[in-house]
PDB file of C-alpha atoms in Angstrom:
ATOM      1  CA  MET A 132     104.018 101.733 100.311  1.00 44.00           C
ATOM      2  CA  GLU A 133     107.270 100.620 101.484  1.00 44.00           C
ATOM      3  CA  PHE A 134     107.743 103.775 102.846  1.00 46.00           C
ATOM      4  CA  VAL A 135     105.055 104.427 104.204  1.00 43.00           C
ATOM      5  CA  GLN A 136     105.640 101.473 106.621  1.00 44.00           C
ATOM      6  CA  LEU A 137     109.557 102.914 107.007  1.00 42.00           C
ATOM      7  CA  SER A 138     108.209 106.401 107.624  1.00 46.00           C
ATOM      8  CA  SER A 139     105.485 104.793 109.928  1.00 47.00           C
ATOM      9  CA  SER A 140     108.102 102.541 112.219  1.00 45.00           C
ATOM     10  CA  VAL A 141     110.702 105.711 112.666  1.00 46.00           C
ATOM     11  CA  VAL A 142     108.235 107.485 113.910  1.00 46.00           C
ATOM     12  CA  LEU A 143     106.707 104.733 116.174  1.00 45.00           C
ATOM     13  CA  LEU A 144     110.604 104.277 117.198  1.00 45.00           C
ATOM     14  CA  LEU A 145     111.080 108.243 118.158  1.00 49.00           C
ATOM     15  CA  ALA A 146     107.998 108.320 120.390  1.00 50.00           C
ATOM     16  CA  CYS A 147     108.967 105.325 122.242  1.00 45.00           C
ATOM     17  CA  ILE A 148     112.281 106.822 122.860  1.00 52.00           C
ATOM     18  CA  CYS A 149     110.803 110.565 123.817  1.00 50.00           C
ATOM     19  CA  CYS A 150     108.421 109.214 126.146  1.00 46.00           C
ATOM     20  CA  VAL A 151     111.381 106.600 128.157  1.00 44.00           C
ATOM     21  CA  PRO A 152     111.197 108.355 131.212  1.00 44.00           C
ATOM     22  CA  VAL A 153     115.437 109.544 132.148  1.00 43.00           C
ATOM     23  CA  SER A 154     116.748 108.931 135.231  1.00 42.00           C
ATOM     24  CA  SER A 155     120.256 110.206 135.991  1.00 43.00           C
ATOM     25  CA  GLY A 156     121.301 107.189 138.586  1.00 43.00           C
ATOM     26  CA  GLU A 157     120.426 109.573 141.642  1.00 46.00           C
ATOM     27  CA  SER A 158     116.964 108.377 143.320  1.00 44.00           C
ATOM     28  CA  SER A 159     116.349 110.884 146.054  1.00 47.00           C
ATOM     29  CA  THR A 160     112.624 110.896 147.813  1.00 50.00           C
ATOM     30  CA  SER A 161     112.630 114.104 148.632  1.00 55.00           C
ATOM     31  CA  THR A 162     110.521 116.492 146.929  1.00 55.00           C
ATOM     32  CA  PRO A 163     110.007 119.852 147.328  1.00 49.00           C
ATOM     33  CA  PRO A 164     106.268 121.304 148.579  1.00 50.00           C
ATOM     34  CA  PRO A 165     104.344 122.435 145.664  1.00 53.00           C
ATOM     35  CA  HIS A 166     103.743 125.679 147.137  1.00 56.00           C
ATOM     36  CA  GLN A 167     107.381 126.290 147.497  1.00 70.00           C
ATOM     37  CA  ALA A 168     108.295 129.510 145.883  1.00 81.00           C
ATOM     38  CA  CYS A 169     111.305 128.932 143.532  1.00 84.00           C
ATOM     39  CA  SER A 170     112.978 131.808 144.309  1.00 82.00           C
ATOM     40  CA  SER A 171     113.463 130.657 147.227  1.00 85.00           C
ATOM     41  CA  ILE A 172     114.975 127.441 146.474  1.00 84.00           C
ATOM     42  CA  THR A 173     119.381 127.317 146.401  1.00 81.00           C
ATOM     43  CA  GLY A 174     121.449 124.316 145.358  1.00 82.00           C
ATOM     44  CA  SER A 175     121.790 122.517 142.117  1.00 87.00           C
ATOM     45  CA  CYS A 176     119.931 122.557 138.235  1.00 88.00           C
ATOM     46  CA  GLU A 177     118.382 119.203 139.623  1.00 89.00           C
ATOM     47  CA  GLU A 178     116.753 120.952 143.046  1.00 88.00           C
ATOM     48  CA  CYS A 179     115.159 123.113 140.685  1.00 88.00           C
ATOM     49  CA  LEU A 180     113.479 120.859 138.228  1.00 86.00           C
ATOM     50  CA  LYS A 181     112.123 118.492 140.629  1.00 87.00           C
ATOM     51  CA  ASN A 182     109.167 121.928 141.379  1.00 86.00           C
ATOM     52  CA  VAL A 183     107.244 121.647 137.205  1.00 85.00           C
ATOM     53  CA  SER A 184     106.803 125.325 138.093  1.00 86.00           C
ATOM     54  CA  CYS A 185     110.300 126.485 137.933  1.00 88.00           C
ATOM     55  CA  LEU A 186     112.512 127.304 135.577  1.00 87.00           C
ATOM     56  CA  TRP A 187     116.578 127.349 135.332  1.00 89.00           C
ATOM     57  CA  CYS A 188     118.618 129.425 134.029  1.00 90.00           C
ATOM     58  CA  TYR A 189     122.693 128.763 133.636  1.00 87.00           C
ATOM     59  CA  THR A 190     123.706 132.152 133.284  1.00 87.00           C
ATOM     60  CA  THR A 191     122.630 133.402 136.648  1.00 87.00           C
ATOM     61  CA  ASN A 192     122.278 130.088 138.351  1.00 87.00           C
ATOM     62  CA  ALA A 193     119.130 130.720 139.422  1.00 88.00           C
ATOM     63  CA  CYS A 194     115.615 129.058 139.932  1.00 90.00           C
ATOM     64  CA  LEU A 195     112.822 131.244 138.774  1.00 88.00           C
ATOM     65  CA  ASP A 196     108.927 130.736 138.355  1.00 87.00           C
ATOM     66  CA  TYR A 197     108.222 130.119 134.936  1.00 84.00           C
ATOM     67  CA  PRO A 198     106.259 132.676 132.879  1.00 82.00           C
ATOM     68  CA  VAL A 199     102.931 130.397 132.444  1.00 80.00           C
ATOM     69  CA  ARG A 200     101.570 133.541 130.514  1.00 82.00           C
ATOM     70  CA  ASN A 201     103.991 132.805 128.518  1.00 81.00           C
ATOM     71  CA  ILE A 202     104.791 129.556 126.041  1.00 79.00           C
ATOM     72  CA  LEU A 203     108.724 130.445 125.765  1.00 79.00           C
ATOM     73  CA  PRO A 204     110.572 131.775 129.022  1.00 80.00           C
ATOM     74  CA  PRO A 205     110.856 135.825 127.327  1.00 83.00           C
ATOM     75  CA  SER A 206     115.290 136.751 126.860  1.00 82.00           C
ATOM     76  CA  LYS A 207     114.935 139.443 129.212  1.00 85.00           C
ATOM     77  CA  LEU A 208     114.218 136.705 132.312  1.00 85.00           C
ATOM     78  CA  CYS A 209     116.701 133.867 130.461  1.00 87.00           C
ATOM     79  CA  ARG A 210     117.970 133.149 127.180  1.00 87.00           C
ATOM     80  CA  LEU A 211     116.255 130.250 125.754  1.00 86.00           C
ATOM     81  CA  SER A 212     119.470 128.453 125.345  1.00 87.00           C
ATOM     82  CA  ASP A 213     120.640 128.906 129.044  1.00 87.00           C
ATOM     83  CA  ALA A 214     117.367 127.774 130.198  1.00 88.00           C
ATOM     84  CA  ARG A 215     116.558 124.505 131.348  1.00 88.00           C
ATOM     85  CA  TRP A 216     112.846 123.338 132.515  1.00 83.00           C
ATOM     86  CA  GLY A 217     111.602 119.367 133.108  1.00 83.00           C
ATOM     87  CA  VAL A 218     115.302 118.527 132.526  1.00 86.00           C
ATOM     88  CA  CYS A 219     118.812 119.598 133.054  1.00 88.00           C
ATOM     89  CA  TRP A 220     120.448 118.275 130.086  1.00 89.00           C
ATOM     90  CA  VAL A 221     117.749 119.928 127.652  1.00 86.00           C
ATOM     91  CA  ASN A 222     117.612 123.342 126.763  1.00 85.00           C
ATOM     92  CA  PHE A 223     115.162 125.465 125.041  1.00 82.00           C
ATOM     93  CA  GLU A 224     116.217 125.887 121.833  1.00 86.00           C
ATOM     94  CA  ALA A 225     116.959 121.843 121.459  1.00 87.00           C
ATOM     95  CA  LEU A 226     113.781 121.117 122.596  1.00 85.00           C
ATOM     96  CA  ILE A 227     111.514 123.249 120.368  1.00 86.00           C
ATOM     97  CA  ILE A 228     113.963 121.727 117.584  1.00 91.00           C
ATOM     98  CA  ALA A 229     113.171 118.503 118.266  1.00 91.00           C
ATOM     99  CA  MET A 230     109.498 118.829 119.276  1.00 90.00           C
ATOM    100  CA  ALA A 231     109.693 120.290 115.914  1.00 94.00           C
ATOM    101  CA  VAL A 232     110.894 118.483 113.473  1.00 96.00           C
ATOM    102  CA  VAL A 233     108.878 115.486 115.384  1.00 96.00           C
ATOM    103  CA  GLY A 234     105.385 117.064 114.928  1.00 96.00           C
ATOM    104  CA  GLY A 235     106.600 117.757 110.779  1.00 96.00           C
ATOM    105  CA  ILE A 236     108.105 114.121 111.057  1.00 97.00           C
ATOM    106  CA  LEU A 237     104.418 113.043 111.907  1.00 96.00           C
ATOM    107  CA  LEU A 238     102.574 115.538 109.656  1.00 96.00           C
ATOM    108  CA  ILE A 239     104.703 114.318 106.371  1.00 96.00           C
ATOM    109  CA  SER A 240     103.457 110.693 107.846  1.00 95.00           C
ATOM    110  CA  ILE A 241      99.962 111.312 108.053  1.00 94.00           C
ATOM    111  CA  THR A 242     100.133 113.640 104.774  1.00 93.00           C
ATOM    112  CA  ILE A 243     101.979 110.322 103.197  1.00 92.00           C
ATOM    113  CA  CYS A 244      99.334 107.727 104.671  1.00 91.00           C
ATOM    114  CA  CYS A 245      96.160 109.804 103.830  1.00 90.00           C
ATOM    115  CA  CYS A 246      97.354 109.757 100.035  1.00 88.00           C
ATOM    116  CA  CYS A 247      98.753 106.316  99.626  1.00 86.00           C
ATOM    117  CA  CYS A 248      95.461 105.569 100.846  1.00 83.00           C
ATOM    118  CA  CYS A 249      93.122 107.721  98.460  1.00 80.00           C
ATOM    119  CA  SER A 250      95.628 106.758  96.076  1.00 75.00           C
ATOM    120  CA  ARG A 251      94.449 102.920  96.774  1.00 70.00           C
ATOM    121  CA  LYS A 252      90.616 104.009  96.580  1.00 66.00           C
ATOM    122  CA  ARG A 253      90.924 105.684  93.254  1.00 63.00           C
ATOM    123  CA  SER A 254      93.486 102.630  91.783  1.00 60.00           C
ATOM    124  CA  SER A 255      91.154  99.562  93.218  1.00 58.00           C
ATOM    125  CA  GLY A 256      88.655  99.483  90.101  1.00 61.00           C
ATOM    126  CA  PRO A 257      87.743 101.806  87.141  1.00 63.00           C
ATOM    127  CA  ASP A 258      85.074 104.177  88.400  1.00 72.00           C
ATOM    128  CA  ARG A 259      81.876 105.247  86.211  1.00 81.00           C
ATOM    129  CA  ASP A 260      83.633 107.867  83.824  1.00 83.00           C
ATOM    130  CA  GLU A 261      85.933 104.834  83.129  1.00 85.00           C
ATOM    131  CA  GLU A 262      83.154 102.327  83.102  1.00 88.00           C
ATOM    132  CA  ARG A 263      80.530 104.953  80.513  1.00 90.00           C
ATOM    133  CA  MET A 264      84.163 105.731  78.527  1.00 92.00           C
ATOM    134  CA  ALA A 265      84.164 101.888  77.620  1.00 92.00           C
ATOM    135  CA  ARG A 266      80.863 101.853  77.398  1.00 93.00           C
ATOM    136  CA  ARG A 267      80.150 104.722  74.420  1.00 95.00           C
ATOM    137  CA  ARG A 268      83.658 103.385  73.198  1.00 96.00           C
ATOM    138  CA  GLU A 269      82.168  99.911  72.474  1.00 96.00           C
ATOM    139  CA  GLU A 270      78.456 101.001  71.301  1.00 96.00           C
ATOM    140  CA  ARG A 271      79.966 103.512  68.531  1.00 96.00           C
ATOM    141  CA  MET A 272      82.671  99.765  66.971  1.00 96.00           C
ATOM    142  CA  GLN A 273      79.023  98.367  67.160  1.00 96.00           C
ATOM    143  CA  ARG A 274      77.769 100.999  65.278  1.00 96.00           C
ATOM    144  CA  SER A 275      80.507 101.624  62.729  1.00 96.00           C
ATOM    145  CA  ASP A 276      80.933  97.739  62.088  1.00 96.00           C
ATOM    146  CA  GLU A 277      76.619  98.110  60.837  1.00 96.00           C
ATOM    147  CA  ARG A 278      77.678 100.836  58.982  1.00 97.00           C
ATOM    148  CA  LYS A 279      80.476  98.976  57.198  1.00 96.00           C
ATOM    149  CA  SER A 280      78.617  96.074  56.446  1.00 96.00           C
ATOM    150  CA  GLU A 281      75.513  97.654  55.160  1.00 96.00           C
ATOM    151  CA  ARG A 282      77.890  99.562  52.766  1.00 96.00           C
ATOM    152  CA  LYS A 283      79.330  95.909  52.055  1.00 94.00           C
ATOM    153  CA  THR A 284      75.845  94.868  51.113  1.00 93.00           C
ATOM    154  CA  LYS A 285      74.975  97.436  49.125  1.00 93.00           C
ATOM    155  CA  HIS A 286      78.476  97.643  47.176  1.00 92.00           C
ATOM    156  CA  ASP A 287      77.965  94.346  46.227  1.00 90.00           C
ATOM    157  CA  GLU A 288      74.590  94.264  44.981  1.00 90.00           C
ATOM    158  CA  ILE A 289      76.088  97.426  42.723  1.00 90.00           C
ATOM    159  CA  ARG A 290      78.625  95.042  41.294  1.00 87.00           C
ATOM    160  CA  LYS A 291      76.431  92.258  40.837  1.00 86.00           C
ATOM    161  CA  LYS A 292      73.917  94.721  39.403  1.00 86.00           C
ATOM    162  CA  TYR A 293      76.639  95.567  36.823  1.00 85.00           C
ATOM    163  CA  GLY A 294      78.586  92.496  36.608  1.00 79.00           C
ATOM    164  CA  LEU A 295      81.493  93.566  38.613  1.00 81.00           C
ATOM    165  CA  LEU A 296      81.671  90.361  40.665  1.00 72.00           C
ATOM    166  CA  SER A 297      83.830  87.970  39.534  1.00 65.00           C
ATOM    167  CA  ASN A 298      82.342  84.507  41.344  1.00 61.00           C
ATOM    168  CA  SER A 299      78.575  85.477  40.566  1.00 51.00           C
ATOM    169  CA  ASP A 300      76.076  83.423  38.905  1.00 57.00           C
ATOM    170  CA  HIS A 301      74.711  86.168  36.976  1.00 53.00           C
ATOM    171  CA  PRO A 302      73.638  86.036  33.524  1.00 56.00           C
ATOM    172  CA  TYR A 303      75.571  89.177  32.603  1.00 57.00           C
ATOM    173  CA  SER A 304      79.712  89.039  32.384  1.00 55.00           C
ATOM    174  CA  ARG A 305      82.151  91.256  31.845  1.00 55.00           C
ATOM    175  CA  PHE A 306      83.550  91.037  27.939  1.00 58.00           C
ATOM    176  CA  GLU A 307      86.957  90.536  28.416  1.00 63.00           C
ATOM    177  CA  ASN A 308      89.509  91.297  24.963  1.00 64.00           C
ATOM    178  CA  ASP A 309      92.511  88.880  24.313  1.00 55.00           C
TER     179      ASP A 309
END
């Protein structure tokens, strides 16, 4: 249970870290108009990435239109390690790895939470099968005890009849040789 609480707090911490906006200290109010073509933007990576539909490639130092038909930019356009989108300090490879790790941690923590909840439901009390088995076991024990007492009374009657009981008050008793 402690592991689940620990992993859920780690996931929450990672989610907070990923959602915190990162600023480079420079605040500029000028943004390129959204209809401006990315290839016409000249300058730095920061200038290019102000437009969310643009991709900066470090090998060519060029601002390119992001290929929206593909999830990832093709390698002929720009290698993943040199491509930047959103922020200049994170390349696509690191972004893919980080998102895969966060997604994996989320899936594992959800799976662990589901397993813990399911096992808690199962172990919360005896289920119907266990109750039924206990009832049957008790019934068998009662029948066994009844049969045992019947056998004992029958055997005692036979012993009494033939004088094998030592504390009986019947007229015949066992003859003992001295």
